[in-house]
Coordinates of C-alpha atoms and ligand atoms in Angstrom, one line a residue:
M765 CA 74.4 88.1 106.0
E766 CA 73.0 89.4 102.6
L767 CA 74.7 92.5 101.1
K768 CA 72.5 95.1 99.7
M769 CA 74.4 98.2 99.9
I770 CA 78.0 98.6 99.1
S771 CA 79.8 101.9 99.9
V772 CA 83.1 102.8 98.1
I773 CA 85.1 105.4 99.6
G774 CA 87.5 107.2 97.2
A775 CA 86.4 108.0 93.6
G776 CA 89.8 107.4 91.8
A777 CA 90.2 105.0 88.9
M778 CA 89.8 102.0 91.3
G779 CA 87.0 103.4 93.5
S780 CA 84.8 104.3 90.4
G781 CA 85.5 100.9 88.9
I782 CA 84.5 99.1 92.0
A783 CA 81.4 101.2 92.2
Q784 CA 80.6 100.4 88.7
V785 CA 81.0 96.6 88.8
S786 CA 78.9 96.5 92.0
A787 CA 76.1 98.5 90.5
V788 CA 76.2 96.3 87.3
A789 CA 75.7 93.3 89.5
G790 CA 72.5 95.0 91.0
Y791 CA 73.8 96.4 94.3
Q792 CA 72.8 99.7 95.4
V793 CA 76.0 101.8 95.6
I794 CA 77.3 104.9 97.4
L795 CA 80.6 106.4 96.0
Q796 CA 82.1 108.8 98.3
D797 CA 85.0 111.3 97.8
I798 CA 86.1 114.6 99.6
S799 CA 86.1 116.4 96.4
D800 CA 83.3 117.1 94.0
A801 CA 85.6 117.3 91.0
A802 CA 86.7 113.7 91.8
L803 CA 83.1 112.6 91.9
D804 CA 82.4 114.4 88.6
R805 CA 85.4 112.4 87.0
A806 CA 84.2 109.3 88.4
K807 CA 80.7 109.9 86.9
A808 CA 82.2 110.6 83.5
A809 CA 84.5 107.5 83.8
I810 CA 81.7 105.2 84.7
N811 CA 79.4 106.5 81.9
K812 CA 82.3 106.1 79.3
S813 CA 83.2 102.5 80.4
L814 CA 79.5 101.6 80.5
G815 CA 79.0 103.2 77.1
K816 CA 81.6 100.9 75.7
M817 CA 79.8 97.8 77.0
V818 CA 76.7 99.1 75.3
E819 CA 78.6 99.6 72.1
K820 CA 79.8 96.1 72.4
K821 CA 76.3 94.7 73.0
K822 CA 77.4 93.5 76.6
M823 CA 74.4 95.6 78.0
T824 CA 71.4 97.7 76.7
E825 CA 71.2 101.3 77.0
S826 CA 68.3 101.0 79.5
D827 CA 70.6 98.5 81.7
K828 CA 73.1 101.3 81.5
D829 CA 70.8 103.8 82.7
E830 CA 69.6 101.6 85.5
T831 CA 73.2 100.7 86.6
V832 CA 74.0 104.5 86.8
S833 CA 70.8 105.2 88.7
R834 CA 71.9 102.7 91.4
I835 CA 75.2 104.7 92.2
E836 CA 74.8 107.7 94.6
L837 CA 77.6 110.1 94.7
T838 CA 78.3 112.0 97.9
T839 CA 80.8 113.8 99.8
D840 CA 79.3 112.7 103.0
M841 CA 81.5 110.0 104.5
E842 CA 79.4 109.4 107.7
K843 CA 76.3 108.8 105.4
A844 CA 78.4 106.4 103.3
C845 CA 79.4 104.3 106.4
R846 CA 75.9 104.5 108.0
S847 CA 74.3 102.9 104.9
A848 CA 77.0 100.3 104.0
D849 CA 76.5 96.5 104.4
L850 CA 80.1 96.4 102.9
L851 CA 82.4 99.3 102.9
I852 CA 85.4 99.3 100.4
E853 CA 88.1 101.9 100.9
A854 CA 90.0 102.9 97.8
V855 CA 91.9 106.1 98.9
F856 CA 95.6 106.6 98.2
E857 CA 98.3 104.6 99.5
N858 CA 99.0 106.2 102.8
L859 CA 99.0 104.0 106.0
E860 CA 98.5 106.6 108.5
L861 CA 95.6 108.2 106.4
K862 CA 94.0 104.6 106.0
R863 CA 94.4 103.6 109.8
K864 CA 92.7 107.0 110.7
M865 CA 89.9 106.3 108.2
F866 CA 89.2 102.7 109.3
S867 CA 89.0 104.1 113.0
D868 CA 86.2 106.4 111.5
F869 CA 84.7 103.8 109.6
D870 CA 84.5 101.5 112.8
K871 CA 82.7 104.5 114.7
F872 CA 80.1 105.2 111.8
C873 CA 79.3 101.8 110.2
K874 CA 76.7 99.6 111.8
P875 CA 78.3 96.9 113.9
E876 CA 77.6 94.1 111.4
A877 CA 79.0 95.9 108.4
I878 CA 82.1 94.4 106.8
I879 CA 84.9 96.8 105.9
G880 CA 87.5 96.0 103.1
S881 CA 90.4 97.8 101.9
N882 CA 91.6 97.9 98.4
T883 CA 95.0 98.7 99.3
S884 CA 97.6 97.6 96.7
A885 CA 100.3 96.6 99.3
L886 CA 99.8 97.7 102.7
P887 CA 99.1 94.8 105.1
I888 CA 95.4 94.8 106.1
T889 CA 96.0 93.9 109.7
E890 CA 98.1 97.0 110.0
I891 CA 95.4 99.1 108.5
A892 CA 92.8 97.5 110.8
S893 CA 94.7 97.8 114.0
R894 CA 92.8 100.7 115.4
T895 CA 89.3 99.3 115.0
K896 CA 87.4 97.1 117.3
R897 CA 86.0 94.9 114.5
G898 CA 89.1 92.8 113.4
D899 CA 86.8 90.0 112.6
K900 CA 85.0 92.2 109.9
I901 CA 88.0 93.6 108.2
I902 CA 89.5 92.1 105.0
G903 CA 91.7 93.0 102.0
I904 CA 89.5 93.2 98.7
H905 CA 92.2 94.0 96.0
F906 CA 90.7 94.8 92.6
M907 CA 92.9 95.2 89.4
N908 CA 93.1 98.0 87.2
P909 CA 90.9 98.5 84.9
V910 CA 88.4 97.1 87.3
P911 CA 85.6 96.5 84.7
L912 CA 87.9 94.3 82.5
M913 CA 90.2 92.4 84.8
K914 CA 88.8 89.1 86.0
G915 CA 90.6 88.5 89.3
V916 CA 90.3 90.0 92.7
E917 CA 92.7 89.1 95.6
I918 CA 91.0 88.4 98.8
I919 CA 93.4 89.0 101.9
P920 CA 92.1 87.9 105.3
A921 CA 93.7 89.8 108.2
Q922 CA 95.0 88.3 111.4
L923 CA 91.5 88.4 113.0
T924 CA 89.1 88.2 110.0
S925 CA 86.4 85.7 110.6
D926 CA 85.6 82.8 108.1
D927 CA 82.0 84.4 108.0
T928 CA 83.5 87.6 106.7
V929 CA 85.6 85.7 104.1
S930 CA 82.5 83.8 102.9
V931 CA 80.3 86.8 102.5
V932 CA 83.0 88.7 100.6
L933 CA 83.5 85.6 98.3
E934 CA 79.8 85.6 97.6
Y935 CA 80.0 89.3 96.6
I936 CA 83.0 88.6 94.2
K937 CA 80.9 85.8 92.6
K938 CA 78.1 88.0 92.2
I939 CA 80.0 90.7 90.5
G940 CA 81.3 88.2 88.0
K941 CA 84.9 88.0 89.2
E942 CA 87.1 85.2 90.4
H943 CA 88.8 85.4 93.8
I944 CA 92.4 84.5 94.7
M945 CA 93.3 84.0 98.4
A946 CA 96.4 85.8 99.3
V947 CA 98.2 86.0 102.6
D948 CA 98.5 89.2 104.4
Y949 CA 102.0 90.3 103.9
A950 CA 103.2 93.5 102.1
G951 CA 102.2 93.4 98.4
F952 CA 100.2 90.1 98.7
I953 CA 100.7 88.2 95.3
V954 CA 99.9 90.5 92.6
S955 CA 101.7 93.9 93.6
R956 CA 104.7 91.7 95.2
L957 CA 105.3 90.4 91.6
L958 CA 104.2 93.3 89.5
D959 CA 105.8 96.1 91.4
V960 CA 109.1 94.4 91.3
L961 CA 108.7 93.8 87.5
M962 CA 107.8 97.4 86.9
N963 CA 110.7 98.8 89.2
E964 CA 113.1 96.7 87.2
A965 CA 111.6 97.9 84.0
V966 CA 112.7 101.5 85.3
K967 CA 116.1 100.4 86.0
L968 CA 116.3 99.1 82.3
V969 CA 115.2 102.6 81.1
Q970 CA 117.9 104.1 83.3
E971 CA 120.3 102.0 81.6
G972 CA 119.4 103.3 78.3
N973 CA 116.7 100.8 77.1
K974 CA 113.8 102.4 75.3
P975 CA 110.3 101.8 77.1
E976 CA 109.0 100.9 73.7
E977 CA 111.6 98.1 73.3
I978 CA 111.1 96.9 76.9
D979 CA 107.3 96.6 76.4
K980 CA 107.6 95.1 72.9
A981 CA 110.0 92.4 74.5
M982 CA 107.6 91.5 77.3
V983 CA 104.6 91.3 74.9
L984 CA 106.3 89.3 72.1
C985 CA 108.8 87.4 74.0
A986 CA 106.9 86.6 77.4
G987 CA 103.3 86.8 76.2
H988 CA 102.3 89.6 78.6
P989 CA 99.1 91.5 77.6
M990 CA 101.0 94.9 78.0
G991 CA 104.6 95.6 78.8
P992 CA 105.7 96.8 82.1
C993 CA 106.3 100.6 81.2
K994 CA 102.6 100.8 80.0
L995 CA 101.5 98.9 82.8
L996 CA 103.2 101.3 85.2
D997 CA 101.6 104.1 83.3
L998 CA 98.3 102.4 83.7
V999 CA 98.5 101.6 87.5
G1000 CA 100.4 105.0 88.4
A1001 CA 104.1 105.3 89.2
E1002 CA 103.3 106.3 92.7
I1003 CA 101.3 103.3 93.4
A1004 CA 104.2 101.1 92.4
M1005 CA 106.7 103.3 94.5
H1006 CA 104.6 103.0 97.6
G1007 CA 104.3 99.2 97.1
M1008 CA 108.1 98.9 96.8
E1009 CA 108.5 101.1 99.8
T1010 CA 106.2 99.0 101.9
M1011 CA 107.9 95.8 100.9
A1012 CA 111.5 97.3 101.4
R1013 CA 110.3 98.3 105.0
D1014 CA 109.0 94.6 105.6
F1015 CA 111.3 92.6 103.5
G1016 CA 114.5 94.5 103.0
E1017 CA 116.8 96.4 100.5
F1018 CA 116.0 94.2 97.4
Y1019 CA 112.5 95.9 97.2
K1020 CA 113.8 99.5 97.3
P1021 CA 112.2 101.6 94.6
H1022 CA 114.6 102.6 92.1
A1023 CA 116.0 106.1 92.4
L1024 CA 114.6 106.9 88.8
L1025 CA 111.2 105.7 89.9
K1026 CA 111.3 108.1 92.8
K1027 CA 112.4 111.0 90.5
R1028 CA 109.5 110.2 88.1
V1029 CA 107.0 110.4 90.9
L1030 CA 108.3 113.6 92.2
A1031 CA 108.2 115.1 88.6
G1032 CA 104.6 114.0 88.5
L1033 CA 105.2 111.5 85.5
L1034 CA 102.7 109.3 87.1
G1035 CA 101.2 108.0 83.9
Q1036 CA 97.6 108.1 82.5
K1037 CA 96.4 110.0 85.5
T1038 CA 98.7 113.0 85.0
G1039 CA 98.6 112.5 81.1
K1040 CA 102.3 111.6 80.9
G1041 CA 104.4 108.7 81.9
F1042 CA 106.6 106.7 79.8
Y1043 CA 104.0 107.4 77.1
D1044 CA 101.9 110.6 76.3
Y1045 CA 98.2 110.5 77.1
Q1046 CA 97.5 114.2 76.5
Ligands
3HC457 N1 85.6 99.7 80.6 C1 85.0 99.1 79.5 N2 85.7 98.8 78.4 C2 87.0 99.0 78.4 C3 87.6 99.7 79.5 C4 86.9 100.0 80.5 N3 87.4 100.6 81.6 N4 89.0 99.9 79.2 C5 89.2 99.3 77.9 N5 88.0 98.8 77.5 C6 87.7 98.0 76.2 C7 88.5 98.9 75.1 O1 87.6 99.9 74.5 C8 88.6 97.7 74.1 O2 87.5 97.5 73.4 P1 87.5 97.0 71.9 O3 87.9 95.7 71.9 O4 86.1 97.3 71.4 O5 88.4 98.0 71.2 C9 88.8 96.5 75.0 O6 88.3 96.8 76.2 C10 90.1 96.0 75.1 O7 91.0 97.1 75.4 P2 92.3 97.6 74.7 O8 92.0 97.3 73.1 O9 92.6 98.9 75.0 O10 93.4 96.7 75.1 P3 93.9 95.1 75.4 O11 93.0 94.3 74.5 O12 95.2 95.0 75.5 O13 93.1 94.9 76.9 C11 93.7 95.1 79.2 C12 93.3 95.8 77.9 C13 92.6 94.2 79.5 C14 93.9 96.3 80.3 C15 95.0 94.3 78.8 O14 96.1 95.0 78.3 C16 95.5 93.7 80.2 O15 95.1 92.7 80.7 N6 96.6 94.5 80.7 C17 97.3 94.1 81.9 C18 96.5 94.9 83.1 C19 97.0 94.5 84.4 O16 98.0 93.7 84.6 N7 96.3 95.0 85.4 C20 96.6 94.7 86.8 C21 97.6 95.9 87.2 S1 98.0 95.6 89.0 C22 96.8 96.4 89.7 O17 95.9 96.8 89.2 C23 96.7 96.4 91.2 C24 96.7 97.8 91.9 O18 96.6 97.8 93.1 C25 97.7 98.7 91.2

């Protein structure tokens, strides 16, 4: 099966990044969100990111314009489903919402369409359980910031067919990324490791360590590209908290999000997206 049209559901940082890299690779893209404001923000983010690539001479201004013209923004979910050869869901981390949405996707997408989830940590088999096309459902876990991060986790669910995996691997190659195969348990590989690291960093803060010192330690002493507090601000504190909750549900107490992490989420200290986390982005 040849993919031509990629529909992305959810126009947050991840959804807009997925739409962008798909359009750069030449796919026609529909980016859907229920809110016009989210679509406006996505459009601005895509323009800014592509603008940086033009600045760095990674693409020309006319490539940029063509890329943007391949992305259609809409609030119409049925339309996004009907057009898709591959649909990628990138809405927030709520299992019930995703299960309900997947059952709608199943209704509205053409029978041969593949449906992927960009969930950070929720098991794909659980998200897919209300659909009748288990063979065509798969986890496609992009990393933030999507245009820059090379790796994408691919998570076959319990019923995913080999054909679906190979079509999706071809897509990953075409968008210039490398795939990592992960097994369908909460957190897969990347969130399982990074959420624990970020949760532990929050404990260190609660014990009196400064975020700047924790970050400096992991950059200078462990060679990480950015420290865990800065990373938490990048991915969003609520994403790490939901990841930990899902892992605690499936694997036990060790994974429980730290109380301070929950408190920070409740206070809206989510990081870059709210303008304030461990650092100030206003
Ligand atoms: N589009 C285009 N260009 C961008 C960009 C974007 N969205 N964001 C940044 N850039 C550019 C910058 O302008 C900068 O350009 P310059 O070299 O001309 O100044 C260049 O990319 C490098 O960026 P920075 O100077 O800001 O910073 P770094 O060199 O430190 O690189 C990074 C940034 C690639 C994000 C690096 O710090 C990194 O790899 N961090 C770790 C990120 C990570 O772990 N992501 C995964 C998180 S887990 C996840 O996403 C899963 C999810 O489910 C939660």
